[in-house]
PDB file of C-alpha atoms in Angstrom:
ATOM      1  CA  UNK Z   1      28.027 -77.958  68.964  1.00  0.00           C
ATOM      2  CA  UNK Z   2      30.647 -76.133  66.816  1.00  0.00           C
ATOM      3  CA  UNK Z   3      34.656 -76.995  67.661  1.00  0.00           C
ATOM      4  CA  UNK Z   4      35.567 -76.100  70.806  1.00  0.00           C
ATOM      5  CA  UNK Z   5      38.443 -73.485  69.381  1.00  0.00           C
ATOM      6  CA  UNK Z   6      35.903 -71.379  69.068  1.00  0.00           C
ATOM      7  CA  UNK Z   7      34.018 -71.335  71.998  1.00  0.00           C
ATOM      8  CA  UNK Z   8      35.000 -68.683  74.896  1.00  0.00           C
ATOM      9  CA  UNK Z   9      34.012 -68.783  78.612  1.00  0.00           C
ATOM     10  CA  UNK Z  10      33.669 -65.044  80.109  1.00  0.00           C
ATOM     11  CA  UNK Z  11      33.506 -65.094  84.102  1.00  0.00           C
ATOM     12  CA  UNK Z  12      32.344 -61.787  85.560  1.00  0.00           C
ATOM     13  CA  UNK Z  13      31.226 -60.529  88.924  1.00  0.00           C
ATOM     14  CA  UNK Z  14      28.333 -58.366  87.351  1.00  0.00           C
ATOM     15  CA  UNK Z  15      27.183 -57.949  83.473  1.00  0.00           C
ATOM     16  CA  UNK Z  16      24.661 -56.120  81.520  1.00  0.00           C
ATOM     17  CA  UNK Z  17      21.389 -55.362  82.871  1.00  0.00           C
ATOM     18  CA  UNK Z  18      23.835 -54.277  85.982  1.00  0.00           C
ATOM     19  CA  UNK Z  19      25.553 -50.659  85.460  1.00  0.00           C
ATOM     20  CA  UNK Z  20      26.802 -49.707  89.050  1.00  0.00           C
ATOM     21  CA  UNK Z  21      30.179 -51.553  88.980  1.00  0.00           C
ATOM     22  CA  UNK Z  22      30.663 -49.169  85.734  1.00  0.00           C
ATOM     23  CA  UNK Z  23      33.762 -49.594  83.615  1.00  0.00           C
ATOM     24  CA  UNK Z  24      34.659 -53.703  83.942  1.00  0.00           C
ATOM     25  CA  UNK Z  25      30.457 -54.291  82.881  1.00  0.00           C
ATOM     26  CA  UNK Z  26      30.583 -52.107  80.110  1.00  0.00           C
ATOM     27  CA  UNK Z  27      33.914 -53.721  78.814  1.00  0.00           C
ATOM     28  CA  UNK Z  28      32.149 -57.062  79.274  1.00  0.00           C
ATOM     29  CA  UNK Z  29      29.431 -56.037  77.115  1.00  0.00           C
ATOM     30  CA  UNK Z  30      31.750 -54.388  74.234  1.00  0.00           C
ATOM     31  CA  UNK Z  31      33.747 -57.555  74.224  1.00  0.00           C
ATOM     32  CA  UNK Z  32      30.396 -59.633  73.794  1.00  0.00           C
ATOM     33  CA  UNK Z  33      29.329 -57.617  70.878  1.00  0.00           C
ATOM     34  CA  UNK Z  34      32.481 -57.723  68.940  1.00  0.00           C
ATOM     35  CA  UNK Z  35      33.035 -61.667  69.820  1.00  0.00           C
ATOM     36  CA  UNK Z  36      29.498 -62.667  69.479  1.00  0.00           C
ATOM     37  CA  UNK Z  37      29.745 -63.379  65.504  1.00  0.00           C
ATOM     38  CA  UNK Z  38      33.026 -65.057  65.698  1.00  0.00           C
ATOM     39  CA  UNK Z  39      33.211 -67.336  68.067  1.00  0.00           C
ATOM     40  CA  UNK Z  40      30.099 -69.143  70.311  1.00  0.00           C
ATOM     41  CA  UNK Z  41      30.175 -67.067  73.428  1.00  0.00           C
ATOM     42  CA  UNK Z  42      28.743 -68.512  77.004  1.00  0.00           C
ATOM     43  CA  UNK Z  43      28.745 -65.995  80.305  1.00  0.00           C
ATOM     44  CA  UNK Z  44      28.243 -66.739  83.856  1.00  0.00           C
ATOM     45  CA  UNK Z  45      27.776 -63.751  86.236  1.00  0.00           C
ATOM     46  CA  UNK Z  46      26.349 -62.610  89.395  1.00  0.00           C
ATOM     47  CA  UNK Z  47      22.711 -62.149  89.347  1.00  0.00           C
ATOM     48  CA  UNK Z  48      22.865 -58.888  91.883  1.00  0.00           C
ATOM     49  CA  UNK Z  49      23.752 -55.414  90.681  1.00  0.00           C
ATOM     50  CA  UNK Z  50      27.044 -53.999  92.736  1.00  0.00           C
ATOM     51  CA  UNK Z  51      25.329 -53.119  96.214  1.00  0.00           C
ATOM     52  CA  UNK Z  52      21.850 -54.676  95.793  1.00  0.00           C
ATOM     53  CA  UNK Z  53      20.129 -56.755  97.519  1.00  0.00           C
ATOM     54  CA  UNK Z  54      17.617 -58.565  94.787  1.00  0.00           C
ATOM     55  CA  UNK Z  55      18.359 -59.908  91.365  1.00  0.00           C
ATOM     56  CA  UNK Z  56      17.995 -58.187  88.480  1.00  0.00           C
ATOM     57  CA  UNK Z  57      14.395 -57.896  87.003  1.00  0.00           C
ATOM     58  CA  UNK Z  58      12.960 -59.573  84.659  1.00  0.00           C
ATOM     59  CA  UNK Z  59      16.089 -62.256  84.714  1.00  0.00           C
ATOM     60  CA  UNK Z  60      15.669 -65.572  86.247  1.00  0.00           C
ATOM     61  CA  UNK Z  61      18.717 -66.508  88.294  1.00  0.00           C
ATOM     62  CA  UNK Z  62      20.758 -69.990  87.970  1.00  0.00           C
ATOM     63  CA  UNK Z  63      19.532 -70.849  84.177  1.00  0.00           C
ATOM     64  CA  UNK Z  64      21.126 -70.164  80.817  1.00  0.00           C
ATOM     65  CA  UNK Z  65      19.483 -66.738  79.537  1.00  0.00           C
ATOM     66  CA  UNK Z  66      19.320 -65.656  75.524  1.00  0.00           C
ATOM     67  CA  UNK Z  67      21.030 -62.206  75.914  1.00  0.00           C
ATOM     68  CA  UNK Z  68      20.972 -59.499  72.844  1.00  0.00           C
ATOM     69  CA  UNK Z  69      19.877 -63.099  70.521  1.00  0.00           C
ATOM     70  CA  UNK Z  70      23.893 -63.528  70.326  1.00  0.00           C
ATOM     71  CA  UNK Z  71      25.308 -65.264  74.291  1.00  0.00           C
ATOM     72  CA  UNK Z  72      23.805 -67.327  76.323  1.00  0.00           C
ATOM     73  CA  UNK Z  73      24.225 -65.863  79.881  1.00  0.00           C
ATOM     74  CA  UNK Z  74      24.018 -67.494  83.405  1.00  0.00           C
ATOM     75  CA  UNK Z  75      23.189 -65.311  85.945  1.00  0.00           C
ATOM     76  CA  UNK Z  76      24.198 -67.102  89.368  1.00  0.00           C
ATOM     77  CA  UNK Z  77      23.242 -66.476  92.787  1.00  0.00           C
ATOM     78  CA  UNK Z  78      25.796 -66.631  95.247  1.00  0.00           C
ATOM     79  CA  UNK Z  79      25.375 -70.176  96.245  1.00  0.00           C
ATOM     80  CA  UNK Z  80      25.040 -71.294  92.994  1.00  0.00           C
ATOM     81  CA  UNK Z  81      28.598 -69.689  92.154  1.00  0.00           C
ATOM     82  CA  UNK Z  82      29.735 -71.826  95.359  1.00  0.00           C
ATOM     83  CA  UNK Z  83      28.275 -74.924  94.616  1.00  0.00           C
ATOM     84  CA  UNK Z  84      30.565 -75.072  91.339  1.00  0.00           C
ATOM     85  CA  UNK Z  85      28.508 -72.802  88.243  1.00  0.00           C
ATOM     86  CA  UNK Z  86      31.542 -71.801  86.792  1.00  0.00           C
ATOM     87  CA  UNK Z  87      32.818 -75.357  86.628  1.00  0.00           C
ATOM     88  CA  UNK Z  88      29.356 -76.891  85.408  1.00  0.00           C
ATOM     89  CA  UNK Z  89      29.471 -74.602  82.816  1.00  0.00           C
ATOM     90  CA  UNK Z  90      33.118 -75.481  81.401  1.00  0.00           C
ATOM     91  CA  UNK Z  91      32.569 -79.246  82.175  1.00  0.00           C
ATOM     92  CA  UNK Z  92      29.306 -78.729  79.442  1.00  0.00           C
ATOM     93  CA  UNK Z  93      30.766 -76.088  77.413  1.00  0.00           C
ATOM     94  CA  UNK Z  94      33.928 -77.340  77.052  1.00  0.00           C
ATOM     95  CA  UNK Z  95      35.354 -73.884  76.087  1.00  0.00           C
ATOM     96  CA  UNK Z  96      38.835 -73.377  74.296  1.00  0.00           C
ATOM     97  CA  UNK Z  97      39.285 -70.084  76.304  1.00  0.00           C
ATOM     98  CA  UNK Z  98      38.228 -68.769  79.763  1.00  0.00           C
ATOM     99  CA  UNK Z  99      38.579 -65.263  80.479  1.00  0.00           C
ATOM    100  CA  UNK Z 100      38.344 -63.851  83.409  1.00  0.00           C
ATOM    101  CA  UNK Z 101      37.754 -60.368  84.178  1.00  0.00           C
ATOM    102  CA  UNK Z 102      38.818 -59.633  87.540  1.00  0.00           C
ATOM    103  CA  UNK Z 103      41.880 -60.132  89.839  1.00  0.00           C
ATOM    104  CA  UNK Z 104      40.472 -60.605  93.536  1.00  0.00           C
ATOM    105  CA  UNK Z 105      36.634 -61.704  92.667  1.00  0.00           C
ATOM    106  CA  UNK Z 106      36.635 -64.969  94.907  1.00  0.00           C
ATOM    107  CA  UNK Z 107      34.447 -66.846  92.570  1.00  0.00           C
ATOM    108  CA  UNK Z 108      35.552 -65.500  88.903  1.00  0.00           C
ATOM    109  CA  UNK Z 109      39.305 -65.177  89.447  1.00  0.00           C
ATOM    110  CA  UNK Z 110      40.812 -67.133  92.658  1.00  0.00           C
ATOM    111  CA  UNK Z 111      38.700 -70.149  92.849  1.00  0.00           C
ATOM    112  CA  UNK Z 112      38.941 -70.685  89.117  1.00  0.00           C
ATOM    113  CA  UNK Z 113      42.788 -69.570  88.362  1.00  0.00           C
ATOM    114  CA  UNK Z 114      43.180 -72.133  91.929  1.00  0.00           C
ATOM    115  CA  UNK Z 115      41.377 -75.533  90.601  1.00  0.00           C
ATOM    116  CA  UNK Z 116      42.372 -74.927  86.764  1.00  0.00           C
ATOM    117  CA  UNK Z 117      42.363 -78.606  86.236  1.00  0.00           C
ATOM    118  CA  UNK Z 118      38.507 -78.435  86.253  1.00  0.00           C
ATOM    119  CA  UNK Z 119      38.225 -75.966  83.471  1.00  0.00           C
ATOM    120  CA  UNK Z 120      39.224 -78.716  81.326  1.00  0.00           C
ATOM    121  CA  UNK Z 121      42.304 -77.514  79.029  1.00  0.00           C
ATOM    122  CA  UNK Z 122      41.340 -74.495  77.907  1.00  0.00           C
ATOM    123  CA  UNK Z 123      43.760 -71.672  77.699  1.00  0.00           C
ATOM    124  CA  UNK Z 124      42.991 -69.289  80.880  1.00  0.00           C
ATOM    125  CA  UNK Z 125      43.252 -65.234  80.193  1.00  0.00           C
ATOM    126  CA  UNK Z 126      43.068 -63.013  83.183  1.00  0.00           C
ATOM    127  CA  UNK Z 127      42.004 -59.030  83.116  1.00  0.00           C
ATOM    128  CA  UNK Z 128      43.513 -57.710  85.876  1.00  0.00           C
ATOM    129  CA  UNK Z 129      41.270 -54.370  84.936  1.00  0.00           C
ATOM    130  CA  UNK Z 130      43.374 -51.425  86.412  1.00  0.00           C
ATOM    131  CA  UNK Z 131      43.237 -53.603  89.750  1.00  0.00           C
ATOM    132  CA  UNK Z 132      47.017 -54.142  89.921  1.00  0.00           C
ATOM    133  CA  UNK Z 133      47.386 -50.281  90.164  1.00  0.00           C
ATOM    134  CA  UNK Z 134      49.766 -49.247  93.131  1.00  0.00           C
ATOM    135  CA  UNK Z 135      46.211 -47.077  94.077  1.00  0.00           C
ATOM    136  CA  UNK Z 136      44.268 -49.891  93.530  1.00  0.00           C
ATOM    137  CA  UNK Z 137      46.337 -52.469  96.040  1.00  0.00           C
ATOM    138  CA  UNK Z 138      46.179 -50.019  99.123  1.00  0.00           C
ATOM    139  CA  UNK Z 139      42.812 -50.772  99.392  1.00  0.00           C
ATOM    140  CA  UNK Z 140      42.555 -53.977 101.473  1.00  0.00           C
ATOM    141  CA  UNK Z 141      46.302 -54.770 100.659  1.00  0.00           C
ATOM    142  CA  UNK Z 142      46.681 -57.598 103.233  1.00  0.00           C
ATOM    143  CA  UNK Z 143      44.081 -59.788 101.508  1.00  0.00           C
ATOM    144  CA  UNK Z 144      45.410 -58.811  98.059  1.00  0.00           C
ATOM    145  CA  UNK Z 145      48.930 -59.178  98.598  1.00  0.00           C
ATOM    146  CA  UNK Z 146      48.079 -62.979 100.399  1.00  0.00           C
ATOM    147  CA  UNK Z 147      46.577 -63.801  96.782  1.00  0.00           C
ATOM    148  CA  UNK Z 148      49.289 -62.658  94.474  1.00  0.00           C
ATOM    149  CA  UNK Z 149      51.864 -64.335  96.900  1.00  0.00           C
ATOM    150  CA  UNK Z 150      50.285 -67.421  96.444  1.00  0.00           C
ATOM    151  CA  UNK Z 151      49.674 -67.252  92.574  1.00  0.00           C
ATOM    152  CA  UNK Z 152      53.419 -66.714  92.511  1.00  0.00           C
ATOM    153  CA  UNK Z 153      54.067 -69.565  94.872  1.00  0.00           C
ATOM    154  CA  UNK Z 154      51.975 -72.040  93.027  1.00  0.00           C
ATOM    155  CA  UNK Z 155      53.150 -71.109  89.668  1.00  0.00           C
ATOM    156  CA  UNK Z 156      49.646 -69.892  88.602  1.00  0.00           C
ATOM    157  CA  UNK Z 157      50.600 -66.661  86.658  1.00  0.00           C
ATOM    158  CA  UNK Z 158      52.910 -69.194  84.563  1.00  0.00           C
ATOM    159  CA  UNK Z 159      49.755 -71.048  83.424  1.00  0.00           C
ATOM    160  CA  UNK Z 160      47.797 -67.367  82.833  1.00  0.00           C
ATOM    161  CA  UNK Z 161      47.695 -65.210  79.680  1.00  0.00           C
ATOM    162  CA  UNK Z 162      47.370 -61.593  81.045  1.00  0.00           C
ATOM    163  CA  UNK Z 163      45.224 -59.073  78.793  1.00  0.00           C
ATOM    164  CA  UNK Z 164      46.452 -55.763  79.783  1.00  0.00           C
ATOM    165  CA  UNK Z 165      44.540 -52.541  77.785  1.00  0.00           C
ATOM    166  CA  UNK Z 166      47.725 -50.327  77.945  1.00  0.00           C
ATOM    167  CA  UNK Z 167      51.217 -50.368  78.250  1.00  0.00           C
ATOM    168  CA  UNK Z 168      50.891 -49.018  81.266  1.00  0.00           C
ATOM    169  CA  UNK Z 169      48.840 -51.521  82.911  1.00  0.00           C
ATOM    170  CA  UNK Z 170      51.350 -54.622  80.826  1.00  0.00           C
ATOM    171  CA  UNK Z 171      53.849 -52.642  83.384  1.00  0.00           C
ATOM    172  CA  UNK Z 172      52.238 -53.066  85.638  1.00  0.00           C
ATOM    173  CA  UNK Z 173      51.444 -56.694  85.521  1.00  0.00           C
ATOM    174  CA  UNK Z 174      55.306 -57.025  84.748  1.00  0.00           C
ATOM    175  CA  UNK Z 175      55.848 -55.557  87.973  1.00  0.00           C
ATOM    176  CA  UNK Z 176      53.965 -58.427  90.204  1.00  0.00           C
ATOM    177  CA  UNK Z 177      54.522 -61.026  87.847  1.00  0.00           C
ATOM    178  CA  UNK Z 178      57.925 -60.298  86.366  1.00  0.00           C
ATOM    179  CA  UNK Z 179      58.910 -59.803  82.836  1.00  0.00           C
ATOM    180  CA  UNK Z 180      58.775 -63.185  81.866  1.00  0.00           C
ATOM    181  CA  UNK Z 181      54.768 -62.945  82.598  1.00  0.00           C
ATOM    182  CA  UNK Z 182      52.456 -63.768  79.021  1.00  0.00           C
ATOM    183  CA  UNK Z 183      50.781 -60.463  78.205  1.00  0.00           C
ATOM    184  CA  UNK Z 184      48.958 -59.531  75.714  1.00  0.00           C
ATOM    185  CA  UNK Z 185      48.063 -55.582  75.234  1.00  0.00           C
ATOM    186  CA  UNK Z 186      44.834 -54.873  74.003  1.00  0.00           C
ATOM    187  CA  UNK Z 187      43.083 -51.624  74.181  1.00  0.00           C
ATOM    188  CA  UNK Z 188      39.256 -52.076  75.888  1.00  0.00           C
ATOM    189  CA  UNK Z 189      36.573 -52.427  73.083  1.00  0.00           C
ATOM    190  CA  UNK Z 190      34.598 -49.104  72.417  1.00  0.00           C
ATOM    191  CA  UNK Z 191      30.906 -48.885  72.319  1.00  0.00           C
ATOM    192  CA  UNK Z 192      29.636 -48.908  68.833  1.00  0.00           C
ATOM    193  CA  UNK Z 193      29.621 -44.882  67.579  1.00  0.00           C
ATOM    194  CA  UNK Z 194      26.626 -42.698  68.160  1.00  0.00           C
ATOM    195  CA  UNK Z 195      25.170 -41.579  64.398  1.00  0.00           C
ATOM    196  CA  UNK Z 196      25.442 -37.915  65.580  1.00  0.00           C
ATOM    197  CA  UNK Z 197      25.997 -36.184  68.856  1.00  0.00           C
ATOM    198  CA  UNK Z 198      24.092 -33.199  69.975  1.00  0.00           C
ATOM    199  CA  UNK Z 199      26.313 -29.483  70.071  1.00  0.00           C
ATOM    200  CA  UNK Z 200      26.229 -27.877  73.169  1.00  0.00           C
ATOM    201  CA  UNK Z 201      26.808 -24.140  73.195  1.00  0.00           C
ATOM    202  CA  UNK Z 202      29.346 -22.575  76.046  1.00  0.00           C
ATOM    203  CA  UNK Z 203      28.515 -19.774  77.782  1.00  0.00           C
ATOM    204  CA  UNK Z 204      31.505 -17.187  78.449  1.00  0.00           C
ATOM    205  CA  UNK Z 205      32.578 -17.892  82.400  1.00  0.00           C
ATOM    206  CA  UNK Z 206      30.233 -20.974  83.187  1.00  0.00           C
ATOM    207  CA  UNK Z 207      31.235 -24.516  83.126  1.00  0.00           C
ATOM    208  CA  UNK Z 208      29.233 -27.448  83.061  1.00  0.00           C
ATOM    209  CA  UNK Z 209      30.580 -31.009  84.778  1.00  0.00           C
ATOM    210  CA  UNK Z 210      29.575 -34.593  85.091  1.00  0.00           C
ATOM    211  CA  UNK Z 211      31.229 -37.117  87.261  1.00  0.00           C
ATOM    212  CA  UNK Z 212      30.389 -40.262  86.675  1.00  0.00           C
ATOM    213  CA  UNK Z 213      31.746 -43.307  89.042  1.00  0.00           C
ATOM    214  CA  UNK Z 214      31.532 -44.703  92.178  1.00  0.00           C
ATOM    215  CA  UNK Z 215      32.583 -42.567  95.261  1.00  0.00           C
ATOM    216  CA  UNK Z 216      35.904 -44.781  95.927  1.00  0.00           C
ATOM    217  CA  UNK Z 217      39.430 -43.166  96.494  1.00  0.00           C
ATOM    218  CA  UNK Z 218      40.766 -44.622  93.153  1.00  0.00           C
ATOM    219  CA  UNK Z 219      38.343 -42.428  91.080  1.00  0.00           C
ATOM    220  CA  UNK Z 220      39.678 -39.066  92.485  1.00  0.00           C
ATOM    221  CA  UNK Z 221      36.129 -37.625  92.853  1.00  0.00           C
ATOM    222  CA  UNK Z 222      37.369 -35.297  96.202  1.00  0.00           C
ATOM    223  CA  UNK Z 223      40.719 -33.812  94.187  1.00  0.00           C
ATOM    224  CA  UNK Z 224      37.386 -32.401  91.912  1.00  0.00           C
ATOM    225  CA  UNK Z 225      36.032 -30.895  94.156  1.00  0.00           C
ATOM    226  CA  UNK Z 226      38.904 -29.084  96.449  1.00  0.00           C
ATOM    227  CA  UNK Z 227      40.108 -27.930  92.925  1.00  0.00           C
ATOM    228  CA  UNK Z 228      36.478 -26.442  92.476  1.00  0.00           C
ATOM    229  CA  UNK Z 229      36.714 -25.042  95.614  1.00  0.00           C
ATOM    230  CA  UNK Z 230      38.787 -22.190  94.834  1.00  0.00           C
ATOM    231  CA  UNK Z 231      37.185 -21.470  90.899  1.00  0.00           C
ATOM    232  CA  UNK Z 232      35.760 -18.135  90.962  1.00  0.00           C
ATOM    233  CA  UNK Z 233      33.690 -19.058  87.773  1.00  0.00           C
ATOM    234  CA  UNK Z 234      29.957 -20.717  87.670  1.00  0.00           C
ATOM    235  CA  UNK Z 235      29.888 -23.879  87.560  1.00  0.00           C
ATOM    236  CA  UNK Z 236      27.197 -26.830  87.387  1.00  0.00           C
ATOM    237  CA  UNK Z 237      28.828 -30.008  88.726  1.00  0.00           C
ATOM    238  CA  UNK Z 238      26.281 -33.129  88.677  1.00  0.00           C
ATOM    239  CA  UNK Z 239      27.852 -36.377  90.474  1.00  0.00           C
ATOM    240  CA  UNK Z 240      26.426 -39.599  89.553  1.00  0.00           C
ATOM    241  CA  UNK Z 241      27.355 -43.054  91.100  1.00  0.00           C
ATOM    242  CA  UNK Z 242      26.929 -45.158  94.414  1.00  0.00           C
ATOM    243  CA  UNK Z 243      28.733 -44.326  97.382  1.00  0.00           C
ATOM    244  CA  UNK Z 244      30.526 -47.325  97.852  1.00  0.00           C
ATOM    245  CA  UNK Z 245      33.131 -46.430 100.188  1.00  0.00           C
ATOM    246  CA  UNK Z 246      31.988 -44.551 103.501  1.00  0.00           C
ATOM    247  CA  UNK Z 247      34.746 -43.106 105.008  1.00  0.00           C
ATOM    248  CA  UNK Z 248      35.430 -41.614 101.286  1.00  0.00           C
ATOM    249  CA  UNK Z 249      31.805 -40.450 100.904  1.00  0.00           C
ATOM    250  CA  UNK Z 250      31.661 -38.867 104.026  1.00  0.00           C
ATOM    251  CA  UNK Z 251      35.071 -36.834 102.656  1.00  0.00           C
ATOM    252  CA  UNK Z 252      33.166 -35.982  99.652  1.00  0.00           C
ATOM    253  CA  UNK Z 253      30.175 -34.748 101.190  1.00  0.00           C
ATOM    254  CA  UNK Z 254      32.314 -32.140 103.419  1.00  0.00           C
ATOM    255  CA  UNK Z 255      33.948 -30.828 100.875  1.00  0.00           C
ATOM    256  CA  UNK Z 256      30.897 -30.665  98.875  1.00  0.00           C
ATOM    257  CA  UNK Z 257      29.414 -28.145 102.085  1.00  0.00           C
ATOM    258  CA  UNK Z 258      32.578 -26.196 101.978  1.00  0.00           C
ATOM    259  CA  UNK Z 259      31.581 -24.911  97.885  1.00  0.00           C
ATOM    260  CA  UNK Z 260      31.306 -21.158  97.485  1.00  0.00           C
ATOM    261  CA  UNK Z 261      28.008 -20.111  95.814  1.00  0.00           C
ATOM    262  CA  UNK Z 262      29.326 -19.583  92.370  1.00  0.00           C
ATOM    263  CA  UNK Z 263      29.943 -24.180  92.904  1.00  0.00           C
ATOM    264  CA  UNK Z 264      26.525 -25.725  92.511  1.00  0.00           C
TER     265      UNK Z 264
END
């Protein structure tokens, strides 16, 4: 096995074939592509797409997978996550890095960022992935506030290197963590260009939208559609994404009756 400076652990709650948890999958797999021919790259990942209740096909859970000829992924079940994957994998792989892209993901941020000492000594960097947002952290803000009390506490976010993809978000890690936090600011990887993009011609006075995302209150999707509400224009709005919170959805889906005509 090459030296271990360049070998990188990547923890993630879901990963490529998955697409419903949207944005922090598609960074994961724009990050893979761009590290895969610089450094030896290992993954370990949840084998369920956000909201399912089967693995993904044509993947066999709890063994090392060949992914794009490149990574070798591990796509855990949730006991196997439990039962110490994530550790296996850095006790074998002895990694110089571990990355981990979440902030309250139980078994790819808190129990790793909490029992540190069994990642060996690599260097850990945490993606907080717009989850430190004041939007984000009214959304179940007992539990989340418990967990960034205690990283404080226990000195945790002194041991962390935080990878923020904006001055914005460095802000806001600044914010929980205080100035003296590590950050580094990197914007997210883009997909690789298309060779050529199709032209789409407008028509005078009719509008064509696409909102793609989960139904959640951080997304925005009902500001959409009570600003579409009082358009006098045509419009052809297609909305594409699980409903993952209820309560929201059911928001969405009344203001989605109220639409005049000209609103399809």
């Amino acid at each position: 096995m090459s030296n271990s400076i360049n070998r990188l652990l990547l923890l993630c709650d879901w990963f490529a074939p998955g697409y419903r948890a949207g944005g922090p999958i598609t960074s994961c797999v724009n990050l893979t592509r761009l590290l895969s021919n610089q450094c030896e790259l290992r993954i370990v990942t949840g084998s369920k797409d956000l909201g399912d209740t089967n693995s993904y096909a044509g993947v066999t859970p709890n063994q090392w997978t060949n992914w794009e000829s490149s990574t070798q992924v591990l796509y855990g079940t949730s006991k196997h996550h439990l039962r110490g994957a994530v550790f296996s994998a850095a006790r074998e792989f002895q990694p110089r890095a571990v990355y981990l892209n979440s902030m309250f993901s139980w078994k790819t941020c808190i129990l790793p960022a909490l029992f540190q000492r069994r990642l060996g000594d690599a260097r850990i960097v945490l993606a907080p992935r717009g989850m430190l947002k004041a939007s984000a952290l009214q959304h179940r803000p007992l539990r989340k506030k418990l967990w960034l009390t205690t990283m404080r506490m226990l000195g945790l976010d002194r041991r962390i290197i935080f990878h923020a993809t904006s001055p914005a978000e460095q802000a806001e890690i600044q914010t929980i963590f205080g100035k003296q936090a590590k950050t580094v600011v990197l914007p997210n990887v883009p997909r690789s260009p298309v060779a050529e993009l199709p032209f789409v011609e407008k028509m005078s006075n009719h509008l064509r939208l696409a909102f793609v995302g989960r139904w959640h209150p951080i997304k925005n999707l009902l500001l959409v559609l009570q600003v579409l509400k009082n358009q006098t224009f045509d419009c052809q709005f297609e909305i594409i994404g699980p409903q993952e919170d209820g309560e929201y959805s059911a928001k969405c889906q009344a203001a989605i009756h109220e639409l005049p005509a000209n609103i399809q």
